PDB file of C-alpha atoms in Angstrom:
ATOM      1  CA  UNK A 894     141.390  64.334 240.210  1.00 76.00           C
ATOM      2  CA  UNK A 895     141.654  61.924 237.087  1.00 83.00           C
ATOM      3  CA  UNK A 896     141.515  63.252 233.835  1.00 90.00           C
ATOM      4  CA  UNK A 897     142.474  62.317 230.186  1.00 94.00           C
ATOM      5  CA  UNK A 898     144.233  64.478 227.274  1.00 96.00           C
ATOM      6  CA  UNK A 899     143.865  63.839 223.402  1.00 97.00           C
ATOM      7  CA  UNK A 900     146.691  66.013 221.965  1.00 96.00           C
ATOM      8  CA  UNK A 901     145.365  65.961 218.722  1.00 96.00           C
ATOM      9  CA  UNK A 902     141.659  67.254 217.337  1.00 95.00           C
ATOM     10  CA  UNK A 903     142.355  65.688 214.267  1.00 97.00           C
ATOM     11  CA  UNK A 904     144.050  63.252 212.240  1.00 97.00           C
ATOM     12  CA  UNK A 905     144.174  62.365 208.791  1.00 97.00           C
ATOM     13  CA  UNK A 906     145.550  59.380 207.247  1.00 97.00           C
ATOM     14  CA  UNK A 907     145.594  58.394 203.704  1.00 98.00           C
ATOM     15  CA  UNK A 908     143.601  54.180 203.495  1.00 97.00           C
ATOM     16  CA  UNK A 909     145.738  51.412 204.069  1.00 97.00           C
ATOM     17  CA  UNK A 910     148.556  53.210 205.967  1.00 97.00           C
ATOM     18  CA  UNK A 911     148.454  52.518 209.714  1.00 97.00           C
ATOM     19  CA  UNK A 912     146.568  55.004 211.579  1.00 97.00           C
ATOM     20  CA  UNK A 913     147.451  56.481 215.290  1.00 97.00           C
ATOM     21  CA  UNK A 914     145.223  58.348 217.971  1.00 98.00           C
ATOM     22  CA  UNK A 915     147.102  59.533 221.071  1.00 98.00           C
ATOM     23  CA  UNK A 916     145.888  59.414 224.699  1.00 98.00           C
ATOM     24  CA  UNK A 917     147.237  60.139 227.895  1.00 97.00           C
ATOM     25  CA  UNK A 918     145.804  60.061 231.407  1.00 95.00           C
ATOM     26  CA  UNK A 919     146.367  60.996 235.008  1.00 92.00           C
ATOM     27  CA  UNK A 920     144.971  59.440 237.687  1.00 87.00           C
ATOM     28  CA  UNK A 921     145.914  58.031 241.357  1.00 82.00           C
ATOM     29  CA  UNK A 922     146.080  54.301 241.521  1.00 79.00           C
ATOM     30  CA  UNK A 923     145.628  51.954 238.457  1.00 81.00           C
ATOM     31  CA  UNK A 924     143.480  52.854 235.665  1.00 85.00           C
ATOM     32  CA  UNK A 925     140.991  50.582 233.524  1.00 88.00           C
ATOM     33  CA  UNK A 926     140.920  52.631 229.952  1.00 92.00           C
ATOM     34  CA  UNK A 927     139.172  52.508 227.131  1.00 93.00           C
ATOM     35  CA  UNK A 928     138.443  53.483 223.825  1.00 96.00           C
ATOM     36  CA  UNK A 929     135.257  54.564 222.307  1.00 95.00           C
ATOM     37  CA  UNK A 930     133.992  55.541 218.141  1.00 95.00           C
ATOM     38  CA  UNK A 931     131.504  57.885 217.609  1.00 92.00           C
ATOM     39  CA  UNK A 932     129.628  57.751 213.910  1.00 89.00           C
ATOM     40  CA  UNK A 933     127.441  60.438 212.943  1.00 81.00           C
ATOM     41  CA  UNK A 934     124.250  60.937 214.853  1.00 74.00           C
ATOM     42  CA  UNK A 935     124.926  57.969 216.508  1.00 77.00           C
ATOM     43  CA  UNK A 936     125.662  57.024 219.958  1.00 81.00           C
ATOM     44  CA  UNK A 937     129.337  55.909 221.194  1.00 90.00           C
ATOM     45  CA  UNK A 938     130.392  52.078 220.742  1.00 92.00           C
ATOM     46  CA  UNK A 939     132.895  50.371 223.132  1.00 91.00           C
ATOM     47  CA  UNK A 940     136.440  49.455 220.975  1.00 93.00           C
ATOM     48  CA  UNK A 941     137.773  47.642 223.329  1.00 92.00           C
ATOM     49  CA  UNK A 942     139.610  48.221 227.324  1.00 90.00           C
ATOM     50  CA  UNK A 943     142.646  47.442 229.156  1.00 91.00           C
ATOM     51  CA  UNK A 944     142.216  46.389 232.575  1.00 85.00           C
ATOM     52  CA  UNK A 945     145.164  43.958 233.582  1.00 82.00           C
ATOM     53  CA  UNK A 946     147.723  41.896 231.588  1.00 84.00           C
ATOM     54  CA  UNK A 947     149.027  42.150 228.512  1.00 88.00           C
ATOM     55  CA  UNK A 948     149.841  45.814 227.456  1.00 91.00           C
ATOM     56  CA  UNK A 949     149.419  45.311 223.744  1.00 95.00           C
ATOM     57  CA  UNK A 950     145.115  44.852 223.943  1.00 93.00           C
ATOM     58  CA  UNK A 951     143.207  44.293 220.804  1.00 94.00           C
ATOM     59  CA  UNK A 952     139.421  45.175 219.965  1.00 92.00           C
ATOM     60  CA  UNK A 953     136.899  45.810 217.612  1.00 89.00           C
ATOM     61  CA  UNK A 954     137.432  46.423 213.509  1.00 91.00           C
ATOM     62  CA  UNK A 955     140.752  45.142 213.663  1.00 95.00           C
ATOM     63  CA  UNK A 956     141.684  48.216 216.067  1.00 96.00           C
ATOM     64  CA  UNK A 957     143.849  47.769 218.917  1.00 97.00           C
ATOM     65  CA  UNK A 958     145.875  49.584 221.877  1.00 97.00           C
ATOM     66  CA  UNK A 959     148.993  49.840 223.455  1.00 95.00           C
ATOM     67  CA  UNK A 960     148.911  50.282 227.796  1.00 95.00           C
ATOM     68  CA  UNK A 961     152.650  52.521 228.517  1.00 95.00           C
ATOM     69  CA  UNK A 962     152.511  52.769 232.381  1.00 92.00           C
ATOM     70  CA  UNK A 963     155.740  54.702 232.542  1.00 93.00           C
ATOM     71  CA  UNK A 964     154.415  57.165 229.402  1.00 95.00           C
ATOM     72  CA  UNK A 965     150.457  57.216 231.169  1.00 95.00           C
ATOM     73  CA  UNK A 966     149.513  56.764 227.800  1.00 96.00           C
ATOM     74  CA  UNK A 967     146.683  54.720 225.542  1.00 97.00           C
ATOM     75  CA  UNK A 968     147.657  55.316 222.103  1.00 98.00           C
ATOM     76  CA  UNK A 969     144.875  53.939 219.484  1.00 98.00           C
ATOM     77  CA  UNK A 970     146.203  51.879 216.620  1.00 97.00           C
ATOM     78  CA  UNK A 971     144.890  50.236 213.511  1.00 97.00           C
ATOM     79  CA  UNK A 972     147.800  48.765 210.544  1.00 97.00           C
ATOM     80  CA  UNK A 973     145.803  49.722 207.836  1.00 97.00           C
ATOM     81  CA  UNK A 974     143.164  52.380 208.090  1.00 97.00           C
ATOM     82  CA  UNK A 975     140.029  52.264 205.786  1.00 96.00           C
ATOM     83  CA  UNK A 976     137.736  55.050 204.917  1.00 96.00           C
ATOM     84  CA  UNK A 977     135.188  53.650 207.169  1.00 94.00           C
ATOM     85  CA  UNK A 978     137.278  54.201 209.989  1.00 96.00           C
ATOM     86  CA  UNK A 979     136.409  58.161 209.541  1.00 96.00           C
ATOM     87  CA  UNK A 980     135.054  58.779 213.108  1.00 96.00           C
ATOM     88  CA  UNK A 981     135.430  60.444 216.365  1.00 95.00           C
ATOM     89  CA  UNK A 982     136.987  58.649 218.601  1.00 97.00           C
ATOM     90  CA  UNK A 983     137.292  58.953 222.692  1.00 96.00           C
ATOM     91  CA  UNK A 984     139.587  57.520 224.684  1.00 96.00           C
ATOM     92  CA  UNK A 985     138.372  57.148 228.732  1.00 94.00           C
ATOM     93  CA  UNK A 986     139.831  56.260 232.100  1.00 91.00           C
ATOM     94  CA  UNK A 987     138.187  54.561 234.895  1.00 84.00           C
ATOM     95  CA  UNK A 988     139.315  54.777 238.354  1.00 76.00           C
ATOM     96  CA  UNK A 989     138.035  54.629 241.625  1.00 64.00           C
ATOM     97  CA  UNK A 990     137.222  57.958 243.695  1.00 60.00           C
ATOM     98  CA  UNK A 991     137.414  58.814 247.099  1.00 55.00           C
ATOM     99  CA  UNK A 992     133.847  57.469 247.494  1.00 57.00           C
ATOM    100  CA  UNK A 993     135.223  53.994 246.222  1.00 57.00           C
ATOM    101  CA  UNK A 994     132.883  54.141 243.545  1.00 64.00           C
ATOM    102  CA  UNK A 995     134.522  53.928 239.461  1.00 68.00           C
ATOM    103  CA  UNK A 996     134.643  57.416 237.942  1.00 73.00           C
ATOM    104  CA  UNK A 997     134.850  57.636 234.479  1.00 82.00           C
ATOM    105  CA  UNK A 998     136.385  60.336 232.715  1.00 88.00           C
ATOM    106  CA  UNK A 999     136.168  61.185 228.982  1.00 92.00           C
ATOM    107  CA  UNK A1000     139.021  62.996 226.554  1.00 94.00           C
ATOM    108  CA  UNK A1001     137.645  65.330 224.161  1.00 93.00           C
ATOM    109  CA  UNK A1002     137.902  63.590 220.898  1.00 95.00           C
ATOM    110  CA  UNK A1003     139.886  62.991 217.830  1.00 97.00           C
ATOM    111  CA  UNK A1004     138.246  63.145 214.920  1.00 96.00           C
ATOM    112  CA  UNK A1005     140.492  60.485 212.613  1.00 97.00           C
ATOM    113  CA  UNK A1006     139.803  61.407 209.171  1.00 97.00           C
ATOM    114  CA  UNK A1007     140.705  58.365 206.290  1.00 97.00           C
ATOM    115  CA  UNK A1008     141.011  60.156 202.825  1.00 96.00           C
ATOM    116  CA  UNK A1009     140.528  57.513 200.021  1.00 95.00           C
TER     117      UNK A1009
ATOM    118  CA  UNK B  44     119.378  41.985 222.394  1.00 62.00           C
ATOM    119  CA  UNK B  45     118.405  45.108 222.235  1.00 78.00           C
ATOM    120  CA  UNK B  46     120.482  48.709 222.823  1.00 91.00           C
ATOM    121  CA  UNK B  47     119.546  51.684 225.169  1.00 94.00           C
ATOM    122  CA  UNK B  48     116.653  53.647 223.983  1.00 95.00           C
ATOM    123  CA  UNK B  49     116.107  57.236 224.665  1.00 96.00           C
ATOM    124  CA  UNK B  50     113.657  59.599 223.163  1.00 96.00           C
ATOM    125  CA  UNK B  51     112.809  62.393 221.866  1.00 96.00           C
ATOM    126  CA  UNK B  52     115.864  61.964 219.633  1.00 94.00           C
ATOM    127  CA  UNK B  53     115.898  65.702 219.072  1.00 96.00           C
ATOM    128  CA  UNK B  54     114.201  69.005 220.843  1.00 97.00           C
ATOM    129  CA  UNK B  55     114.484  72.715 220.358  1.00 97.00           C
ATOM    130  CA  UNK B  56     112.853  74.933 222.891  1.00 97.00           C
ATOM    131  CA  UNK B  57     113.303  78.184 223.976  1.00 97.00           C
ATOM    132  CA  UNK B  58     114.902  79.587 226.949  1.00 95.00           C
ATOM    133  CA  UNK B  59     113.523  79.018 230.422  1.00 96.00           C
ATOM    134  CA  UNK B  60     111.337  76.359 229.276  1.00 97.00           C
ATOM    135  CA  UNK B  61     111.543  73.042 230.652  1.00 97.00           C
ATOM    136  CA  UNK B  62     112.268  69.713 228.761  1.00 97.00           C
ATOM    137  CA  UNK B  63     112.341  66.025 229.854  1.00 97.00           C
ATOM    138  CA  UNK B  64     114.813  62.954 228.092  1.00 97.00           C
ATOM    139  CA  UNK B  65     113.730  59.358 228.564  1.00 97.00           C
ATOM    140  CA  UNK B  66     116.080  56.796 229.137  1.00 97.00           C
ATOM    141  CA  UNK B  67     115.742  52.558 228.501  1.00 96.00           C
ATOM    142  CA  UNK B  68     118.737  50.798 229.673  1.00 95.00           C
ATOM    143  CA  UNK B  69     119.162  46.949 228.651  1.00 92.00           C
ATOM    144  CA  UNK B  70     117.909  45.051 230.244  1.00 91.00           C
ATOM    145  CA  UNK B  71     119.223  43.663 233.361  1.00 88.00           C
ATOM    146  CA  UNK B  72     121.514  46.409 233.541  1.00 89.00           C
ATOM    147  CA  UNK B  73     122.201  47.826 236.890  1.00 87.00           C
ATOM    148  CA  UNK B  74     124.075  50.930 236.644  1.00 88.00           C
ATOM    149  CA  UNK B  75     123.096  54.409 234.281  1.00 93.00           C
ATOM    150  CA  UNK B  76     124.247  56.852 233.051  1.00 93.00           C
ATOM    151  CA  UNK B  77     123.746  60.249 231.784  1.00 96.00           C
ATOM    152  CA  UNK B  78     126.218  62.804 229.863  1.00 96.00           C
ATOM    153  CA  UNK B  79     126.363  66.014 228.804  1.00 96.00           C
ATOM    154  CA  UNK B  80     128.375  66.297 225.330  1.00 93.00           C
ATOM    155  CA  UNK B  81     128.592  69.585 224.157  1.00 92.00           C
ATOM    156  CA  UNK B  82     129.864  69.671 220.641  1.00 87.00           C
ATOM    157  CA  UNK B  83     133.474  69.847 220.413  1.00 82.00           C
ATOM    158  CA  UNK B  84     133.831  68.060 223.812  1.00 86.00           C
ATOM    159  CA  UNK B  85     133.882  64.634 225.565  1.00 88.00           C
ATOM    160  CA  UNK B  86     130.833  63.407 227.052  1.00 92.00           C
ATOM    161  CA  UNK B  87     130.546  64.855 230.856  1.00 93.00           C
ATOM    162  CA  UNK B  88     129.146  62.709 232.937  1.00 92.00           C
ATOM    163  CA  UNK B  89     125.873  64.078 235.195  1.00 95.00           C
ATOM    164  CA  UNK B  90     124.836  61.210 236.953  1.00 94.00           C
ATOM    165  CA  UNK B  91     125.117  57.627 237.779  1.00 91.00           C
ATOM    166  CA  UNK B  92     122.518  55.732 238.981  1.00 91.00           C
ATOM    167  CA  UNK B  93     123.210  51.770 240.855  1.00 87.00           C
ATOM    168  CA  UNK B  94     120.251  50.367 240.299  1.00 86.00           C
ATOM    169  CA  UNK B  95     117.325  53.711 241.167  1.00 85.00           C
ATOM    170  CA  UNK B  96     119.716  54.976 244.148  1.00 89.00           C
ATOM    171  CA  UNK B  97     122.291  57.894 243.106  1.00 91.00           C
ATOM    172  CA  UNK B  98     125.899  57.111 242.912  1.00 86.00           C
ATOM    173  CA  UNK B  99     127.554  60.180 241.791  1.00 87.00           C
ATOM    174  CA  UNK B 100     126.225  63.849 240.997  1.00 92.00           C
ATOM    175  CA  UNK B 101     128.547  65.839 241.494  1.00 88.00           C
ATOM    176  CA  UNK B 102     128.256  67.792 238.095  1.00 90.00           C
ATOM    177  CA  UNK B 103     124.691  67.932 237.759  1.00 94.00           C
ATOM    178  CA  UNK B 104     123.826  71.441 237.888  1.00 94.00           C
ATOM    179  CA  UNK B 105     121.016  70.653 240.967  1.00 94.00           C
ATOM    180  CA  UNK B 106     119.653  74.285 240.784  1.00 95.00           C
ATOM    181  CA  UNK B 107     118.048  73.205 237.248  1.00 97.00           C
ATOM    182  CA  UNK B 108     119.044  69.418 236.284  1.00 97.00           C
ATOM    183  CA  UNK B 109     116.861  66.853 237.577  1.00 97.00           C
ATOM    184  CA  UNK B 110     117.416  63.005 237.390  1.00 97.00           C
ATOM    185  CA  UNK B 111     114.994  59.957 238.761  1.00 95.00           C
ATOM    186  CA  UNK B 112     115.569  56.033 238.335  1.00 94.00           C
ATOM    187  CA  UNK B 113     112.486  54.912 239.544  1.00 82.00           C
ATOM    188  CA  UNK B 114     112.027  51.054 239.634  1.00 85.00           C
ATOM    189  CA  UNK B 115     115.685  50.820 238.709  1.00 84.00           C
ATOM    190  CA  UNK B 116     114.978  50.638 235.285  1.00 91.00           C
ATOM    191  CA  UNK B 117     113.619  53.621 232.679  1.00 95.00           C
ATOM    192  CA  UNK B 118     115.183  56.587 233.619  1.00 97.00           C
ATOM    193  CA  UNK B 119     114.518  60.835 233.040  1.00 97.00           C
ATOM    194  CA  UNK B 120     116.272  63.998 233.365  1.00 98.00           C
ATOM    195  CA  UNK B 121     114.609  67.086 233.350  1.00 98.00           C
ATOM    196  CA  UNK B 122     116.128  70.605 232.456  1.00 97.00           C
ATOM    197  CA  UNK B 123     113.941  73.205 234.296  1.00 96.00           C
ATOM    198  CA  UNK B 124     114.540  76.237 233.442  1.00 96.00           C
ATOM    199  CA  UNK B 125     116.342  75.529 230.449  1.00 96.00           C
ATOM    200  CA  UNK B 126     119.602  78.155 229.220  1.00 96.00           C
ATOM    201  CA  UNK B 127     121.316  78.664 225.951  1.00 96.00           C
ATOM    202  CA  UNK B 128     124.388  76.828 227.623  1.00 96.00           C
ATOM    203  CA  UNK B 129     122.241  73.562 227.861  1.00 97.00           C
ATOM    204  CA  UNK B 130     122.239  73.227 224.311  1.00 97.00           C
ATOM    205  CA  UNK B 131     123.837  69.790 223.843  1.00 97.00           C
ATOM    206  CA  UNK B 132     124.086  66.149 223.108  1.00 95.00           C
ATOM    207  CA  UNK B 133     122.006  64.257 226.498  1.00 97.00           C
ATOM    208  CA  UNK B 134     123.896  60.474 226.388  1.00 96.00           C
ATOM    209  CA  UNK B 135     122.048  57.798 228.644  1.00 96.00           C
ATOM    210  CA  UNK B 136     124.968  54.795 228.996  1.00 94.00           C
ATOM    211  CA  UNK B 137     124.088  51.683 231.152  1.00 92.00           C
ATOM    212  CA  UNK B 138     126.698  49.208 231.977  1.00 88.00           C
ATOM    213  CA  UNK B 139     125.788  45.339 233.802  1.00 83.00           C
ATOM    214  CA  UNK B 140     128.585  45.842 236.907  1.00 66.00           C
ATOM    215  CA  UNK B 141     127.200  47.200 240.104  1.00 55.00           C
ATOM    216  CA  UNK B 142     129.729  48.871 242.165  1.00 52.00           C
ATOM    217  CA  UNK B 143     132.260  45.448 242.923  1.00 47.00           C
ATOM    218  CA  UNK B 144     132.744  44.940 239.073  1.00 48.00           C
ATOM    219  CA  UNK B 145     134.472  47.572 237.987  1.00 49.00           C
ATOM    220  CA  UNK B 146     135.718  46.575 234.550  1.00 56.00           C
ATOM    221  CA  UNK B 147     132.497  46.868 232.410  1.00 68.00           C
ATOM    222  CA  UNK B 148     131.782  48.920 229.259  1.00 82.00           C
ATOM    223  CA  UNK B 149     129.226  50.906 228.588  1.00 88.00           C
ATOM    224  CA  UNK B 150     126.818  50.740 226.072  1.00 91.00           C
ATOM    225  CA  UNK B 151     125.230  54.143 224.819  1.00 93.00           C
ATOM    226  CA  UNK B 152     121.700  55.590 223.420  1.00 94.00           C
ATOM    227  CA  UNK B 153     121.906  56.956 220.241  1.00 92.00           C
ATOM    228  CA  UNK B 154     121.361  60.637 222.421  1.00 93.00           C
ATOM    229  CA  UNK B 155     118.835  63.591 222.324  1.00 95.00           C
ATOM    230  CA  UNK B 156     120.518  66.848 220.693  1.00 95.00           C
ATOM    231  CA  UNK B 157     118.966  69.457 222.932  1.00 97.00           C
ATOM    232  CA  UNK B 158     118.668  73.173 221.297  1.00 97.00           C
ATOM    233  CA  UNK B 159     117.842  76.244 223.452  1.00 97.00           C
ATOM    234  CA  UNK B 160     117.060  79.124 221.017  1.00 96.00           C
TER     235      UNK B 160
END
């Protein structure tokens, strides 16, 4: 069964500093990996995805993520954090299941707090 | 383009009552998902539709939850009867990809916050 782990419940970072939100995954076969962000009282918004190709993926709002197959990780990064980046971040993996269609599994989320 | 619409935004009911949620996906999106998000957890897929057919309902508690997507557009999710542990945010999402297009990201609605007392 596929799974996603976000080992940190919360990440605190000072405004202007680089940030990293960690994600590791476990699937059979090649994964499609996603990051979503959830602001208070709002639905999830897509940030970026890795399907194939360059391991460094760039997404919305200056975020990027690095796919590392050997470490089965897909960490979310940003060079300089903004207070407005404070939100809940979810990693998700999409992989074929035995039925032949793509099953999506979300991590438990990491709360990012950017301190002014 | 308009996003995914959900209603109601909030619902408070007593246990053993029934409740229904409605979702209107983005126009043209063939795939529709219902998720349950309990406070402090990630979204858990309840059911996935491809047009008006169900492709995954393995985590749907079928003794009390039901969902339909008539005509392959709007969808309703029903809980009957509700339990205390059903208190959660119910998210609807849609994506444009069919079974052969496996890359597409999902677009989420604002969710319905259900409180069961």
